[in-house]
Amino acid sequence: MEDMSEEFVHLNGASGGLTADSLKKEIEKLKAAHAQFEKDRNELEKARSEAEKLEEQIKARSAPLVKRLEDGARAEADLESSWKNNLFKAQEEHDMLLEKRHNLQRQLKEEERRKAILEEEVEISSARPERQVFFKGALSEGKSKECCTEIRPKILYPMSGGTALITFEKAEVAQNVIQQKEHKIQIEECFMRVQACAVELPMPSSVEIDMHVCNFRVMVSSIPENIPEDRIIDKLEIFFGKKKNGGGEVEKCEFLPDSRHVVVTFAEEGVAKSLTCKEVCSFAVENKTYQLKVTPYVNGEIKDLQFRDSICQKTVLLSGIPDIMDEEALQDVLEIHFQKRSNGGGEVELVHYVPLGKGAMAVFEEDVE
């Protein structure tokens, strides 16, 4: 191609030295150059066409790959989002399980505390000091195949002077006397006026007692009756002061009021526990051996005590009674008056009168009828 340019330059720059042969040659050269140019152009067109076909093929082949890559990227993003969500949920579940674990640990500690209390209560309930009971001749009607223990509550009710308590056989009579409020009682040719009202007693409705076993004290029962208290105290202090008897240093040894039970206090913790585990100790005094029962000493404290007012159904409180005659005579006058149905009364079980200037404590017991 460069040679042909040079020939064209040469040809154009000639001043007339061209001949028909030289011109013909030049034309042949140009034809040959043009043919070569066309050939190159065709080859380039062919190459371009092949390149375009190859490009289409590559595009056709790469389209699925691009789609796969795009789908893979989306799937990876979805998977990453799912992992993050799962990780967040797992973290939440982990935190919730930790909270449950802490709650369970707290509950376990509470249950262990309750278990310790229950074990202590079982120990308290199963280890009681011995009490001696005797038959003193009192009988009640009826037959029973089983032996039973009965505990009846007693309530102390303070009475001031110039009052009386009267108990009827039937509750209806007592309520009728209360409804009349004021009663006119004849004494020979005179009258006295007394007021009747219901007796309200504070009855325990609920009580909560905190009890625990003392680690320094024991309760000793089954103590022989024939030995004086001061001597038995000295002997017990000597006996429980010896380690061979399972004891230790004794700080104090004393009788409980109104009982033959002795409380022994030790200086060291743990001595009481070992003794109560044995339950029974052989105690020798005055050439005789006795089996003493050793039980835990329980400290109790009332934490909560609730009361409710309860009206006594058969008993009436009379007030405003003047001091006009001796106690026994006035009591008879009251009983005679309220015994009569015409006065609104009925069958009287008992009357207790407290004169002016005196006081008394009335004892109320449960009505078992």
Coordinates of C-alpha atoms in Angstrom, one line a residue, residues 45-278:
E45 CA -15.6 -8.3 7.3
K46 CA -15.4 -12.0 7.7
A47 CA -13.3 -11.7 10.9
R48 CA -15.7 -9.1 12.2
S49 CA -18.7 -11.3 11.4
E50 CA -17.0 -14.2 13.1
A51 CA -16.2 -12.0 16.1
E52 CA -19.8 -10.9 16.3
K53 CA -20.9 -14.6 16.1
L54 CA -18.4 -15.4 18.8
E55 CA -19.6 -12.5 20.8
E56 CA -23.2 -13.7 20.5
Q57 CA -22.1 -17.2 21.4
I58 CA -20.2 -15.9 24.4
K59 CA -23.2 -13.8 25.4
A60 CA -25.4 -16.8 25.0
R61 CA -23.1 -18.9 27.0
S62 CA -22.4 -16.3 29.7
A63 CA -26.1 -15.4 30.2
P64 CA -26.8 -18.5 32.3
L65 CA -23.6 -18.0 34.2
V66 CA -24.5 -14.4 34.9
K67 CA -28.0 -15.5 36.0
R68 CA -26.4 -18.1 38.2
L69 CA -24.1 -15.6 39.7
E70 CA -27.0 -13.2 40.2
D71 CA -29.1 -16.0 41.7
G72 CA -26.2 -17.1 43.8
A73 CA -25.7 -13.6 45.1
R74 CA -29.3 -13.3 45.9
A75 CA -29.3 -16.7 47.6
E76 CA -26.2 -15.8 49.5
A77 CA -27.8 -12.6 50.6
D78 CA -31.0 -14.5 51.6
L79 CA -28.8 -17.1 53.4
E80 CA -26.8 -14.4 55.2
S81 CA -30.1 -12.7 56.3
S82 CA -31.5 -16.1 57.4
W83 CA -28.3 -16.8 59.4
K84 CA -28.5 -13.4 61.0
N85 CA -32.2 -13.9 61.9
N86 CA -31.3 -17.4 63.2
L87 CA -28.4 -16.0 65.2
F88 CA -30.6 -13.3 66.6
K89 CA -33.3 -15.8 67.6
A90 CA -30.6 -18.1 69.0
Q91 CA -29.2 -15.2 71.1
E92 CA -32.7 -14.4 72.3
E93 CA -33.3 -18.1 73.2
H94 CA -29.9 -18.2 74.9
D95 CA -30.8 -15.2 77.0
M96 CA -34.2 -16.6 77.8
L97 CA -32.6 -19.9 78.8
L98 CA -30.1 -18.1 81.0
E99 CA -33.0 -16.2 82.6
K100 CA -34.8 -19.5 83.1
R101 CA -31.7 -21.0 84.6
H102 CA -31.3 -18.1 87.0
N103 CA -35.0 -18.5 88.0
L104 CA -34.6 -22.2 88.4
Q105 CA -31.5 -21.6 90.5
R106 CA -33.5 -19.2 92.7
Q107 CA -36.3 -21.7 92.9
L108 CA -33.9 -24.4 93.8
K109 CA -32.4 -22.3 96.6
E110 CA -35.9 -21.5 97.8
E111 CA -36.9 -25.2 97.7
E112 CA -33.7 -26.1 99.6
R113 CA -34.5 -23.5 102.2
R114 CA -38.1 -24.9 102.5
K115 CA -36.7 -28.4 102.6
A116 CA -34.4 -27.4 105.5
I117 CA -37.4 -25.8 107.3
L118 CA -39.5 -28.9 106.7
E119 CA -36.7 -31.2 107.9
E120 CA -36.4 -29.0 111.0
E121 CA -40.2 -29.2 111.5
V122 CA -40.1 -32.9 111.0
E123 CA -37.3 -33.1 113.6
I124 CA -39.3 -30.8 115.9
S125 CA -42.5 -32.8 115.4
S126 CA -40.9 -36.2 115.8
A127 CA -38.9 -35.4 118.9
R128 CA -41.2 -34.3 121.7
P129 CA -40.4 -34.3 125.4
E130 CA -42.1 -37.1 127.4
R131 CA -45.1 -36.2 129.4
Q132 CA -46.5 -38.4 132.2
V133 CA -50.3 -38.6 132.3
F134 CA -52.5 -40.2 135.0
F135 CA -56.1 -41.3 135.2
K136 CA -57.8 -39.2 138.0
G137 CA -61.2 -40.7 137.9
A138 CA -63.0 -38.4 135.3
L139 CA -65.3 -40.4 132.9
S140 CA -67.2 -39.3 129.8
E141 CA -70.1 -41.3 128.3
G142 CA -69.8 -43.0 125.0
K143 CA -67.5 -45.7 123.6
S144 CA -64.6 -45.4 121.4
K145 CA -62.2 -48.0 120.0
E146 CA -59.4 -45.5 119.5
C147 CA -57.4 -43.4 121.9
C148 CA -57.4 -39.7 121.1
T149 CA -55.9 -36.5 122.3
E150 CA -58.1 -33.4 122.6
I151 CA -56.9 -29.8 122.7
R152 CA -59.5 -27.1 123.6
P153 CA -58.7 -23.4 123.3
K154 CA -59.2 -21.2 126.4
I155 CA -59.9 -17.5 126.3
L156 CA -59.4 -15.2 129.3
Y157 CA -62.1 -12.4 129.4
P158 CA -61.5 -9.6 131.9
M159 CA -64.5 -8.6 134.1
S160 CA -64.8 -5.4 136.0
G161 CA -66.8 -4.7 139.2
G162 CA -70.5 -4.4 138.9
T163 CA -70.8 -7.0 136.1
A164 CA -72.0 -10.5 135.8
L165 CA -71.8 -13.3 133.1
I166 CA -74.9 -15.5 132.7
T167 CA -74.9 -18.6 130.5
F168 CA -78.1 -20.2 129.3
E169 CA -78.7 -23.7 128.0
K170 CA -80.1 -22.4 124.7
A171 CA -78.6 -19.7 122.5
E172 CA -82.1 -18.4 121.6
V173 CA -82.7 -17.4 125.2
A174 CA -79.4 -15.5 125.4
Q175 CA -80.2 -13.6 122.1
N176 CA -83.6 -12.7 123.5
V177 CA -82.1 -11.3 126.7
I178 CA -79.6 -9.3 124.6
Q179 CA -82.3 -7.8 122.4
Q180 CA -84.3 -6.5 125.4
K181 CA -81.1 -4.6 126.4
E182 CA -82.3 -3.3 129.7
H183 CA -83.9 -5.5 132.4
K184 CA -85.8 -4.4 135.5
I185 CA -85.1 -6.9 138.4
Q186 CA -87.2 -6.9 141.5
I187 CA -85.5 -7.2 144.9
E188 CA -88.2 -7.5 147.5
E189 CA -90.0 -4.2 147.3
C190 CA -87.3 -2.4 145.2
F191 CA -86.0 -2.7 141.7
M192 CA -82.6 -2.5 140.0
R193 CA -82.0 -1.9 136.3
V194 CA -79.2 -3.8 134.5
Q195 CA -78.0 -3.7 130.9
A196 CA -77.5 -6.8 128.8
C197 CA -75.1 -7.0 125.9
A198 CA -73.4 -9.7 123.8
V199 CA -69.9 -11.0 124.8
E200 CA -67.4 -10.4 122.0
L201 CA -64.3 -12.6 122.2
P202 CA -61.2 -12.0 120.1
M203 CA -60.6 -15.3 118.4
P204 CA -57.4 -16.1 116.5
S205 CA -58.2 -16.4 112.8
S206 CA -54.7 -17.0 111.5
V207 CA -51.2 -17.3 113.1
E208 CA -47.8 -17.5 111.6
I209 CA -45.0 -18.8 113.8
D210 CA -41.3 -18.8 112.9
M211 CA -39.7 -21.8 114.6
H212 CA -36.2 -23.0 114.5
V213 CA -34.1 -25.5 116.5
C214 CA -31.6 -23.9 118.9
N215 CA -28.1 -25.1 118.3
F216 CA -27.0 -24.6 121.9
R217 CA -29.9 -26.0 123.9
V218 CA -31.6 -29.3 124.5
M219 CA -34.8 -30.3 126.3
V220 CA -34.5 -33.1 128.8
S221 CA -37.6 -35.1 129.9
S222 CA -38.4 -38.3 131.7
I223 CA -36.7 -36.9 134.8
P224 CA -37.3 -39.0 137.9
E225 CA -40.0 -37.5 140.2
N226 CA -38.4 -38.6 143.5
I227 CA -35.3 -36.4 143.3
P228 CA -35.5 -32.7 144.4
E229 CA -35.2 -30.1 141.7
D230 CA -32.0 -28.5 143.0
R231 CA -30.2 -31.8 143.3
I232 CA -31.3 -33.0 139.8
I233 CA -30.1 -29.7 138.3
D234 CA -26.6 -30.3 139.8
K235 CA -26.5 -33.9 138.7
L236 CA -27.6 -33.1 135.1
E237 CA -25.1 -30.3 134.9
I238 CA -22.3 -32.7 135.9
F239 CA -23.6 -35.5 133.6
F240 CA -24.0 -33.3 130.5
G241 CA -20.7 -31.6 131.2
K242 CA -18.7 -34.7 130.5
K243 CA -17.6 -35.5 126.9
K244 CA -17.9 -39.2 127.5
N245 CA -21.7 -38.7 127.9
G246 CA -21.8 -36.8 124.6
G247 CA -21.9 -33.4 126.4
G248 CA -19.7 -30.4 126.7
E249 CA -19.3 -27.2 128.8
V250 CA -22.6 -26.4 130.3
E251 CA -23.6 -22.7 130.7
K252 CA -26.9 -23.1 132.3
C253 CA -29.3 -25.8 133.5
E254 CA -32.9 -24.9 134.5
F255 CA -36.4 -26.4 135.0
L256 CA -39.2 -25.1 132.8
P257 CA -42.0 -23.6 134.8
D258 CA -44.8 -26.0 135.8
S259 CA -43.1 -29.1 134.3
R260 CA -40.4 -31.7 135.0
H261 CA -38.5 -30.7 131.9
V262 CA -35.0 -29.3 132.0
V263 CA -33.4 -27.0 129.5
V264 CA -29.6 -27.5 129.2
T265 CA -27.6 -24.7 127.5
F266 CA -24.1 -25.5 126.2
A267 CA -21.3 -23.1 125.5
E268 CA -20.3 -24.8 122.2
E269 CA -22.4 -25.2 119.1
G270 CA -22.9 -28.8 117.9
V271 CA -23.1 -30.5 121.3
A272 CA -26.9 -30.2 121.3
K273 CA -27.2 -31.7 117.8
S274 CA -25.2 -34.8 118.7
L275 CA -27.2 -35.3 121.9
T276 CA -30.6 -35.0 120.1
C277 CA -29.4 -37.6 117.5
K278 CA -29.0 -40.1 120.3

